[in-house]
PDB file of C-alpha atoms in Angstrom:
ATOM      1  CA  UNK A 402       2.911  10.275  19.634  1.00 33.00           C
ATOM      2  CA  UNK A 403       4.383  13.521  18.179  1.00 37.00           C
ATOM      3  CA  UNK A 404       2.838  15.160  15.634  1.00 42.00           C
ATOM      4  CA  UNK A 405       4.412  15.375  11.826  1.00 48.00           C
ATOM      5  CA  UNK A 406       3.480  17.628   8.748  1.00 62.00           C
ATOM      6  CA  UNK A 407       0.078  16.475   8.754  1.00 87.00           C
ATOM      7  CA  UNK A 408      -1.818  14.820   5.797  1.00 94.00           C
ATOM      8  CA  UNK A 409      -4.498  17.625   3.548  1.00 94.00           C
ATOM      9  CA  UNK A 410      -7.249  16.004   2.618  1.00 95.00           C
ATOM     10  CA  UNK A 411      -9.807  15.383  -0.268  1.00 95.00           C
ATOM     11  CA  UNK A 412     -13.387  14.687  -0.629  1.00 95.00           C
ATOM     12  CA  UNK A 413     -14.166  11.734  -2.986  1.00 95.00           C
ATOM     13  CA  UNK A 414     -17.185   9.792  -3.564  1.00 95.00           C
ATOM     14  CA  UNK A 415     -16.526   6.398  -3.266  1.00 97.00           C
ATOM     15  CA  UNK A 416     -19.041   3.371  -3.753  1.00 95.00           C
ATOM     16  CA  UNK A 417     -22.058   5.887  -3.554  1.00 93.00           C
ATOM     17  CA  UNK A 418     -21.003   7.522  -0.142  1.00 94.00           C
ATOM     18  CA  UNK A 419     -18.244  10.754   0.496  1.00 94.00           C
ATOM     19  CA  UNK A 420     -15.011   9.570   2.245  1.00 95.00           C
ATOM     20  CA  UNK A 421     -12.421  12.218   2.938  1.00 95.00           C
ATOM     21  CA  UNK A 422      -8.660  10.603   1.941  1.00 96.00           C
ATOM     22  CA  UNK A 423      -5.220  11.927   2.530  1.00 96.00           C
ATOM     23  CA  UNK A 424      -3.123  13.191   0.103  1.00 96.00           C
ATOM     24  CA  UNK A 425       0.892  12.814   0.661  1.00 93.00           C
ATOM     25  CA  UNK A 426       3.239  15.254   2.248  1.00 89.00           C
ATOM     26  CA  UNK A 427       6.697  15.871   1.999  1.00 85.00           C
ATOM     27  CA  UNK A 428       7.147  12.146   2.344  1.00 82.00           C
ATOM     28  CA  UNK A 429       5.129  11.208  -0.313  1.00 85.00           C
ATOM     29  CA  UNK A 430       2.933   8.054  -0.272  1.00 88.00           C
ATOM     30  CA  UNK A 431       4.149   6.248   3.065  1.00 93.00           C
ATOM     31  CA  UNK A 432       2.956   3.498   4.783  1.00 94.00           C
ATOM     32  CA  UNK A 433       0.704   5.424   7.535  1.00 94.00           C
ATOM     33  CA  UNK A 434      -0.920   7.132   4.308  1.00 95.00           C
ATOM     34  CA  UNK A 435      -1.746   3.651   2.505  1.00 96.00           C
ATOM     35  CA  UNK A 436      -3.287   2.203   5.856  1.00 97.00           C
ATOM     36  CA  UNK A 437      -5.364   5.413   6.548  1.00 97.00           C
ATOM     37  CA  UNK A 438      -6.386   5.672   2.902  1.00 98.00           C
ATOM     38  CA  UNK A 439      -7.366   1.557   3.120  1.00 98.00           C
ATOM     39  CA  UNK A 440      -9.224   2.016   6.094  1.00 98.00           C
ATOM     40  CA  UNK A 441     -11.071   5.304   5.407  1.00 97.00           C
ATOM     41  CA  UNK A 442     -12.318   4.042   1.619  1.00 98.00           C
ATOM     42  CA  UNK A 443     -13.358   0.580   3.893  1.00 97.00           C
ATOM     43  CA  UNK A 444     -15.516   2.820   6.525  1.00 96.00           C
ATOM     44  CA  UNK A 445     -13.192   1.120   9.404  1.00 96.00           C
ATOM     45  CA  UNK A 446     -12.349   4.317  10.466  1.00 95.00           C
ATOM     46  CA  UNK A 447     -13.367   7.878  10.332  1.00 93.00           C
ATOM     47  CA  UNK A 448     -12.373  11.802  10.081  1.00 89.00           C
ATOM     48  CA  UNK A 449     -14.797  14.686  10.846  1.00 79.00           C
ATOM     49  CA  UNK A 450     -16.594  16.325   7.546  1.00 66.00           C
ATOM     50  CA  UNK A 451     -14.851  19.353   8.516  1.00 73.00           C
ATOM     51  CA  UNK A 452     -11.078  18.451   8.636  1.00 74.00           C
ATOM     52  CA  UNK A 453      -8.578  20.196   5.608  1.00 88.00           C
ATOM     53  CA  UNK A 454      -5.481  18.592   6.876  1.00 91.00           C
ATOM     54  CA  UNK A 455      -5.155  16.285   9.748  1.00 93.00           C
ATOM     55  CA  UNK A 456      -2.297  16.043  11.936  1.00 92.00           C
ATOM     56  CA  UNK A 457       0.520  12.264  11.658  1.00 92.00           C
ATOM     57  CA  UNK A 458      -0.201  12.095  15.574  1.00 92.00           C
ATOM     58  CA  UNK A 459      -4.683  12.091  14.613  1.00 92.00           C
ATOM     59  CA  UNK A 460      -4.188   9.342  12.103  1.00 94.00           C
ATOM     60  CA  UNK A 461      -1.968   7.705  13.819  1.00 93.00           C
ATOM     61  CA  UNK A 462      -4.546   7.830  16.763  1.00 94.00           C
ATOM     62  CA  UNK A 463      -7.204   6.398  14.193  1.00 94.00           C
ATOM     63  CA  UNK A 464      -4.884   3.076  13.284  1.00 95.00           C
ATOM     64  CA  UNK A 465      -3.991   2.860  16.954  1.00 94.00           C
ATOM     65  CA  UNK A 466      -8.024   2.542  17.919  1.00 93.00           C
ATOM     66  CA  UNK A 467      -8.782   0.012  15.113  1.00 93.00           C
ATOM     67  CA  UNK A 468      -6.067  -2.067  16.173  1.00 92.00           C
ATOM     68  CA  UNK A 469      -7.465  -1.962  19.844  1.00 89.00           C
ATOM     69  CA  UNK A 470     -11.106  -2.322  18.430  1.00 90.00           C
ATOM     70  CA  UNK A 471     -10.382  -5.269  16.235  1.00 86.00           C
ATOM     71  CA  UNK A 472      -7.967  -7.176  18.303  1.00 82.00           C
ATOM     72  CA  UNK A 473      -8.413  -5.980  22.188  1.00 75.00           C
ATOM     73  CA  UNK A 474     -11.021  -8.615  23.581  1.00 76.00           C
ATOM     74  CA  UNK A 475      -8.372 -11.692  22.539  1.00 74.00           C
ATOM     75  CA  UNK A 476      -5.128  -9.799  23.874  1.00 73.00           C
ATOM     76  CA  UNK A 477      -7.270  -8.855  27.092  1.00 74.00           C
ATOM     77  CA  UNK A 478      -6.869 -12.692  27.831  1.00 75.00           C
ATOM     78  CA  UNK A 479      -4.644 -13.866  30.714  1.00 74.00           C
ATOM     79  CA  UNK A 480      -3.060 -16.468  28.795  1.00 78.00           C
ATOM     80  CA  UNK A 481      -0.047 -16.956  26.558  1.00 76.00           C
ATOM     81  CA  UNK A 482      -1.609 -15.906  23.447  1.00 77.00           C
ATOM     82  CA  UNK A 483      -3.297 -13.283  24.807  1.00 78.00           C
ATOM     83  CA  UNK A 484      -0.353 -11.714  26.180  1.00 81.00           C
ATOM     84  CA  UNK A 485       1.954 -12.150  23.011  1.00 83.00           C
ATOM     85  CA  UNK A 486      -0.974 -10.692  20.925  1.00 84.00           C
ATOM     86  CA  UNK A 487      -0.874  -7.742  23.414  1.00 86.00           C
ATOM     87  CA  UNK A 488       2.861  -6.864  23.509  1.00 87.00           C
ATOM     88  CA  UNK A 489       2.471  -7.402  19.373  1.00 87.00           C
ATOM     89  CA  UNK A 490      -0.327  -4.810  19.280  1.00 89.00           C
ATOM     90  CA  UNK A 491       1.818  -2.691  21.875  1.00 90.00           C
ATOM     91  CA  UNK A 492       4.706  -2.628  19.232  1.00 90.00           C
ATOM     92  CA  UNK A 493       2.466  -2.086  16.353  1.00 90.00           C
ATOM     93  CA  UNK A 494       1.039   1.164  17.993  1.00 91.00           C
ATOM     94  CA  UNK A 495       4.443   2.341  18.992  1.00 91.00           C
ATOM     95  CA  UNK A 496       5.485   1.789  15.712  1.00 90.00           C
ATOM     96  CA  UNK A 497       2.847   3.878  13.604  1.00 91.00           C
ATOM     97  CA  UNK A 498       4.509   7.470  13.976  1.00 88.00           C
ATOM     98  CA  UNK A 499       7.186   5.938  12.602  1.00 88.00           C
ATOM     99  CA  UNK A 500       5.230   5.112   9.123  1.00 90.00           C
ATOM    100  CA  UNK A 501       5.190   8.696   7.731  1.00 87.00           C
ATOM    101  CA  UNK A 502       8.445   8.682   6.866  1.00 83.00           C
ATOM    102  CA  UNK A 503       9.362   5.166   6.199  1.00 78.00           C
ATOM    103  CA  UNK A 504       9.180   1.223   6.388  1.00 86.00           C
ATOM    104  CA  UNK A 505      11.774  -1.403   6.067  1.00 82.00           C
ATOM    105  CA  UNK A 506       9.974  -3.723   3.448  1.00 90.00           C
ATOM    106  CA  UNK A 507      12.245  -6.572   1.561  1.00 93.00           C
ATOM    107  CA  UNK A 508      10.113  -8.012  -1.380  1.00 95.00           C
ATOM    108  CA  UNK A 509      10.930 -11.300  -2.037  1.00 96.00           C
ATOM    109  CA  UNK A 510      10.653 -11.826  -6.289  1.00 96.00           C
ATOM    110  CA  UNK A 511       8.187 -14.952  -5.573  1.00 94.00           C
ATOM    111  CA  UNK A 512       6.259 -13.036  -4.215  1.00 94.00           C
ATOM    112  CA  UNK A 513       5.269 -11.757  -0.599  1.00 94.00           C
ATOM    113  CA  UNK A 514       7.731  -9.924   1.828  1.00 95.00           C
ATOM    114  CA  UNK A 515      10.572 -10.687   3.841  1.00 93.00           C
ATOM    115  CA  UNK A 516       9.104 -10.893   7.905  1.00 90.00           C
ATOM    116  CA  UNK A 517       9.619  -7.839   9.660  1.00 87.00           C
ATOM    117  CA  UNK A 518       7.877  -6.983  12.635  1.00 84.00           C
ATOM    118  CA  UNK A 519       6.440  -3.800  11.015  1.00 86.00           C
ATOM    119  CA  UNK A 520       4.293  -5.772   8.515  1.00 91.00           C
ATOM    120  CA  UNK A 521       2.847  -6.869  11.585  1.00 91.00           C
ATOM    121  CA  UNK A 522       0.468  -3.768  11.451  1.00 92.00           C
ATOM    122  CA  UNK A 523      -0.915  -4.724   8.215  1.00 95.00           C
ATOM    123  CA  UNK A 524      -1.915  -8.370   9.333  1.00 93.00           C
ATOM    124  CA  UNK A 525      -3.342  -6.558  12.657  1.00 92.00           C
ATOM    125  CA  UNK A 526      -6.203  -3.969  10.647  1.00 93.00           C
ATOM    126  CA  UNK A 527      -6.604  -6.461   7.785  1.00 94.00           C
ATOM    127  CA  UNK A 528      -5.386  -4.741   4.616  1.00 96.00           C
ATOM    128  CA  UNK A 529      -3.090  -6.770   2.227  1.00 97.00           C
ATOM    129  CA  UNK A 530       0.600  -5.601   1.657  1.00 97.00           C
ATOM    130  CA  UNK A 531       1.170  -6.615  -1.927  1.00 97.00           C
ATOM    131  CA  UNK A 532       3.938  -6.465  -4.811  1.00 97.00           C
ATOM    132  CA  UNK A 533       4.595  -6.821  -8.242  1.00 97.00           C
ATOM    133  CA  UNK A 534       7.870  -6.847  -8.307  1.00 97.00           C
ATOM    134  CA  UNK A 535       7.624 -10.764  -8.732  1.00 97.00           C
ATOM    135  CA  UNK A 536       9.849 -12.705 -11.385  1.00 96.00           C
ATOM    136  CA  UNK A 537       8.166 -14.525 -13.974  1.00 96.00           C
ATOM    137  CA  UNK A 538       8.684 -18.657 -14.247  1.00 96.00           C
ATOM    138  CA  UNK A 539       9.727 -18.335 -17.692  1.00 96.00           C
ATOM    139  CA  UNK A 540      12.449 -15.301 -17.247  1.00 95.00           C
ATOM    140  CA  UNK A 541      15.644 -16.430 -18.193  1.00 95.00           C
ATOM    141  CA  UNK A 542      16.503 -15.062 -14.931  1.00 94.00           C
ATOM    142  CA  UNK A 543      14.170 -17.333 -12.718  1.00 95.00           C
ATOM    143  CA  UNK A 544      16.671 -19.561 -11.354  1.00 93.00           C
ATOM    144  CA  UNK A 545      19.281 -16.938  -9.950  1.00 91.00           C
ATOM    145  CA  UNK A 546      16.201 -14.437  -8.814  1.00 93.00           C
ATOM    146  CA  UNK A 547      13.374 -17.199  -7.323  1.00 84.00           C
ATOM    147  CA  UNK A 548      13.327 -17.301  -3.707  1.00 85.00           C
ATOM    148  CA  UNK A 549      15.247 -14.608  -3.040  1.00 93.00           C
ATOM    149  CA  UNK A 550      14.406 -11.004  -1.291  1.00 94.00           C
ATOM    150  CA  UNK A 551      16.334  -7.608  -2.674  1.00 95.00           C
ATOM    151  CA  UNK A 552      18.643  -7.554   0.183  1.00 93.00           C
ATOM    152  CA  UNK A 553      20.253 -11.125  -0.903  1.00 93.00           C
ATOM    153  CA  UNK A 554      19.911 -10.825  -4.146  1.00 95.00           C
ATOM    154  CA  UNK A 555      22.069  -7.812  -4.063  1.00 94.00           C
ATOM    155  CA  UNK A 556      24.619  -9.322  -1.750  1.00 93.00           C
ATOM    156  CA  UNK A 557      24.605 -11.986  -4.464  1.00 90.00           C
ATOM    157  CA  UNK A 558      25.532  -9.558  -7.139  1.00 94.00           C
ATOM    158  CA  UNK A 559      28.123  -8.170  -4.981  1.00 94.00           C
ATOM    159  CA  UNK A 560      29.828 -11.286  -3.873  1.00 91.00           C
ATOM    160  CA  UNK A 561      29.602 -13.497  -7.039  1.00 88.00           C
ATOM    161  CA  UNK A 562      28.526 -11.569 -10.102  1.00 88.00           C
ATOM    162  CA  UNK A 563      25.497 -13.227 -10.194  1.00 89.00           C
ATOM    163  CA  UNK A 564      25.124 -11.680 -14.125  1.00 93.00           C
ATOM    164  CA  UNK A 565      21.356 -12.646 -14.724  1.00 93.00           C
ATOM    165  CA  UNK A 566      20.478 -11.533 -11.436  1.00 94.00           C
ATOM    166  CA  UNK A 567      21.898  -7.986 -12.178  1.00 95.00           C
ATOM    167  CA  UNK A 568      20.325  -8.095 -15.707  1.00 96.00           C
ATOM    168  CA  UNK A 569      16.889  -8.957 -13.837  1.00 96.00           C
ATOM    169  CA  UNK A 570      17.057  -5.780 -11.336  1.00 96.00           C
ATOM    170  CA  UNK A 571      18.411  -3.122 -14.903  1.00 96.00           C
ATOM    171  CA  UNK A 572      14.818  -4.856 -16.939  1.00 95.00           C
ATOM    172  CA  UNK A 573      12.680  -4.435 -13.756  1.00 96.00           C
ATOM    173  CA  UNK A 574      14.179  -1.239 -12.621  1.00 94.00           C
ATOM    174  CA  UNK A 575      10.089   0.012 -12.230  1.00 94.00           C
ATOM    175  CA  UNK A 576       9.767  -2.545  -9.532  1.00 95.00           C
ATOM    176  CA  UNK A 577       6.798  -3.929 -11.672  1.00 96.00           C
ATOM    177  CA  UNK A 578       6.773  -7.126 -13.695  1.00 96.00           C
ATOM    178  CA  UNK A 579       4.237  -8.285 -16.623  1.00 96.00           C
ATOM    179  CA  UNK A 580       4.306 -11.159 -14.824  1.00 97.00           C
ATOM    180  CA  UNK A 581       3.598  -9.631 -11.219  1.00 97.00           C
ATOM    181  CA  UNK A 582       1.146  -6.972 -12.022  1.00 96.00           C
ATOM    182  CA  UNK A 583      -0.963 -10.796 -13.620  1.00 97.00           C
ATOM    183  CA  UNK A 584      -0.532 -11.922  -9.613  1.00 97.00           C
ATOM    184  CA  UNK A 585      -1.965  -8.370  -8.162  1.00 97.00           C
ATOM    185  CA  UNK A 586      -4.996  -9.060 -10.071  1.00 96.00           C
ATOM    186  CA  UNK A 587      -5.816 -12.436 -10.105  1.00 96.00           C
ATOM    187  CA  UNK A 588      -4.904 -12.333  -6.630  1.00 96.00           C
ATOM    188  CA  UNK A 589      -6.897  -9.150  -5.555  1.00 98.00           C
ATOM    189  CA  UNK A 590     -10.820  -9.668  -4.994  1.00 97.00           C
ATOM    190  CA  UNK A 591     -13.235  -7.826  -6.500  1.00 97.00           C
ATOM    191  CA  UNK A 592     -13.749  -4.721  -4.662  1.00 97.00           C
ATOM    192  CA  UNK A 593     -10.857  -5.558  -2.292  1.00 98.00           C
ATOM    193  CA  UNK A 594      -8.768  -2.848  -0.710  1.00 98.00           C
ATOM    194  CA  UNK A 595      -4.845  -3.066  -0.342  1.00 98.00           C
ATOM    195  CA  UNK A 596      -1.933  -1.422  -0.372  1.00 98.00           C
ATOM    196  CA  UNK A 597       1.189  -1.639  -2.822  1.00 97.00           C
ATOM    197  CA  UNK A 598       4.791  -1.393  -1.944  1.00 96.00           C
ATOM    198  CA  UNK A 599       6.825  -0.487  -4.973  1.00 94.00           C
ATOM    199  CA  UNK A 600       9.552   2.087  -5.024  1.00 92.00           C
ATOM    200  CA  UNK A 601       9.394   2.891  -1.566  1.00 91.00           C
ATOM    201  CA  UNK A 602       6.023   3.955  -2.011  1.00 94.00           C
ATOM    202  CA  UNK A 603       2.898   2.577  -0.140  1.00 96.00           C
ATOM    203  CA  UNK A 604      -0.257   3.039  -2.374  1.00 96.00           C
ATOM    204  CA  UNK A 605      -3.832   2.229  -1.867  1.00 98.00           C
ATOM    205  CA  UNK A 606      -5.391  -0.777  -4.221  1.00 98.00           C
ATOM    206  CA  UNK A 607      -8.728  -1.289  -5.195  1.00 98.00           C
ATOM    207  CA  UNK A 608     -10.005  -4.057  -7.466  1.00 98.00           C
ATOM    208  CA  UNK A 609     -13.050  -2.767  -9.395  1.00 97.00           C
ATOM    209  CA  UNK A 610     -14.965  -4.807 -12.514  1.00 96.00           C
ATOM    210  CA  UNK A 611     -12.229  -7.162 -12.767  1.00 96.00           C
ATOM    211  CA  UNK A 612      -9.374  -4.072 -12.742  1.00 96.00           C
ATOM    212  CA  UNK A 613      -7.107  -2.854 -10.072  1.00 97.00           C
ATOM    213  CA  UNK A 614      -6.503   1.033  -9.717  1.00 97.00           C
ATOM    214  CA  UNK A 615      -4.124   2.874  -7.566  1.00 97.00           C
ATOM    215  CA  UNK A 616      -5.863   6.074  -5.435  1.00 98.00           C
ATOM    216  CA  UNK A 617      -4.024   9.454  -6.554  1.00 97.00           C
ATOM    217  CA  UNK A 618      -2.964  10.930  -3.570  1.00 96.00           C
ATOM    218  CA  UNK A 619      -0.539  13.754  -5.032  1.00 95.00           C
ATOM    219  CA  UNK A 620      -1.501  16.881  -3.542  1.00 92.00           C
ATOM    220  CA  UNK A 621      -1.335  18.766  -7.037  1.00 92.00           C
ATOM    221  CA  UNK A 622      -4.458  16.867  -7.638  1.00 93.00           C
ATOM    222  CA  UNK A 623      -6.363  17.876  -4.541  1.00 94.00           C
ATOM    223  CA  UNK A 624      -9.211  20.238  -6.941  1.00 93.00           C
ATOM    224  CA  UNK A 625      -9.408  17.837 -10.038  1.00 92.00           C
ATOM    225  CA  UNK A 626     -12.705  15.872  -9.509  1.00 89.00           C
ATOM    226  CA  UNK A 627     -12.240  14.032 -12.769  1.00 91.00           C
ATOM    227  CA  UNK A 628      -8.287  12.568 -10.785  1.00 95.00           C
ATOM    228  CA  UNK A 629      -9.475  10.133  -8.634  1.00 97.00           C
ATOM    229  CA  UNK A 630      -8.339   6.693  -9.433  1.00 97.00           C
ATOM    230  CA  UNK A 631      -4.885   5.725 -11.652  1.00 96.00           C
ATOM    231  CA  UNK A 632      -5.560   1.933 -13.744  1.00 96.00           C
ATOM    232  CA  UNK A 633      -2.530   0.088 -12.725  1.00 95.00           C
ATOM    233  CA  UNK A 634      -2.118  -2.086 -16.137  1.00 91.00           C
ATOM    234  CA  UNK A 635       1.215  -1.037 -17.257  1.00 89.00           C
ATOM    235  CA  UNK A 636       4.651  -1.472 -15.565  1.00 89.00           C
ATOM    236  CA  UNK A 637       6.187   1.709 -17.420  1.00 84.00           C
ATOM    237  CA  UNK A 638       3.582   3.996 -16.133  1.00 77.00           C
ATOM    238  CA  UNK A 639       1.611   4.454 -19.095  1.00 75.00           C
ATOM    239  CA  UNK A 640      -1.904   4.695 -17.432  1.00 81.00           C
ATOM    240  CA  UNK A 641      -4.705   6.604 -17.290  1.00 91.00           C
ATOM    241  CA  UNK A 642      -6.479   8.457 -14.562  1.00 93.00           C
ATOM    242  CA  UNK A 643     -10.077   7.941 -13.784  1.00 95.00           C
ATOM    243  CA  UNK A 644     -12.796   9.661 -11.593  1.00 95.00           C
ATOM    244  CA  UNK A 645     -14.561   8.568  -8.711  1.00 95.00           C
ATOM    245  CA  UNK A 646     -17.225   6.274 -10.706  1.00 94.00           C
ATOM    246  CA  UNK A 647     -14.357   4.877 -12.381  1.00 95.00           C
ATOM    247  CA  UNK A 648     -14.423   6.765 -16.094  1.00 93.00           C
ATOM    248  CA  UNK A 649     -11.526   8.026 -17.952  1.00 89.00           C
ATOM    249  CA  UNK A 650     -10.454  11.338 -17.456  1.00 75.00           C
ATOM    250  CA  UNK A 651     -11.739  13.759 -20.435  1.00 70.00           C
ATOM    251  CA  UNK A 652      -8.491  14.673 -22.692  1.00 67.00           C
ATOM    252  CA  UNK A 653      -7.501  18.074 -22.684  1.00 62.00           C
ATOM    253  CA  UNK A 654      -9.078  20.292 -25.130  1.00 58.00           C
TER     254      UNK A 654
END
């Protein structure tokens, strides 16, 4: 595994204990970042009170040794499964260098995500992959957009038209419906820790008193102890930020 720019980190209390997280680097909020971030908050894996930045090869190192922890007795078997499960978690490790800089994720607008080998890795350390890019029954659009991922949906646009599937893409352009930020939390359990693909991004979820919030992992936030958590409850961006027990940031005096 060779070694990228390297994550800084920040101290946050969390649940009534202090778990370091990593902010993004010049790749912004990737996939390796989400996982690490998921499994850090969840105690499944940790970093040394003393780290200020931590190296892609470290934390890839950390994923790599929960995968083995979780899932190495049953791949250690001789048999069929066994040995599938083993060249799966074989690909998965080989794989998580390749996180910090990006994932090839197709959403489909019912919901869920095209299968790609990569998305193995969630399934393997236990932390949803969710979306709320996810059309709504009633959307004029439905029938044109249901059941389809981005990739044909586009291709659909291209070779027929497709006008209401075009329209659907312009109105959803923030990769976040009404409709699919409903499914994120009445899907989400309380005090469950994901991560959320939209934009290319991968962020870390976390359902808390019945609302979901996004962890703030923008490195211009690294000193502000009242930036924590970001509600997700809007599909324009029009949130607020929160601190680690959850309470809105002050306003500005």
């Amino acid at each position: 595994m060779e070694a990228g720019a390297g994550f800084k980190v920040k101290r946050i209390r969390f649940l009534g204990r202090e778990v370091p997280i990593l902010l993004q680097n010049e790749f912004g909020p990737c996939a390796l970042l989400g996982i690490a971030n998921a499994l850090l908050l969840r105690n499944s894996v940790t970093l040394s009170s003393d780290h200020g930045s931590v190296s892609v090869e470290t934390v890839a190192t950390l994923i790599a040794d929960r995968l083995l922890e979780t899932n190495g007795e049953a791949a250690s078997r001789g048999d069929e499964t066994g040995l599938q499960l083993r060249k799966t978690l074989d690909d998965a490790i080989a794989l998580l260098p390749e996180l910090e800089r990006g994932l090839d994720v197709n959403v489909r607008f019912s919901g869920g995500f095209e299968y790609t080998p990569a998305l193995t890795v969630f399934d393997l350390v236990d932390v949803a992959l969710v979306h709320g890019w996810i059309v709504d029954p009633d959307d004029v659009a439905a029938p044109a957009v249901d059941n389809t991922g981005y990739n044909q949906l586009v291709e659909k646009i291209v070779s027929e038209g497709a006008a209401q599937a075009a329209d659907f893409l312009d109105r959803t352009a923030s990769q976040l419906t009404y409709y699919g930020l409903s499914q994120i939390h009445s899907k989400l359990r309380e005090r469950q820790l994901a991560v959320l693909y939209r934009n290319l991004h991968f962020s870390t979820l976390f359902k808390y008193d019945g609302k979901v919030y996004v962890l703030v992992t923008d490195l211009g936030y690294r000193d502000e102890a009242t930036v924590v958590w970001e509600c997700l409850d809007d599909v324009d961006g029009d949130t607020e930020f929160v601190d680690a027990h959850f309470r809105a940031r002050p306003p500005a005096p």
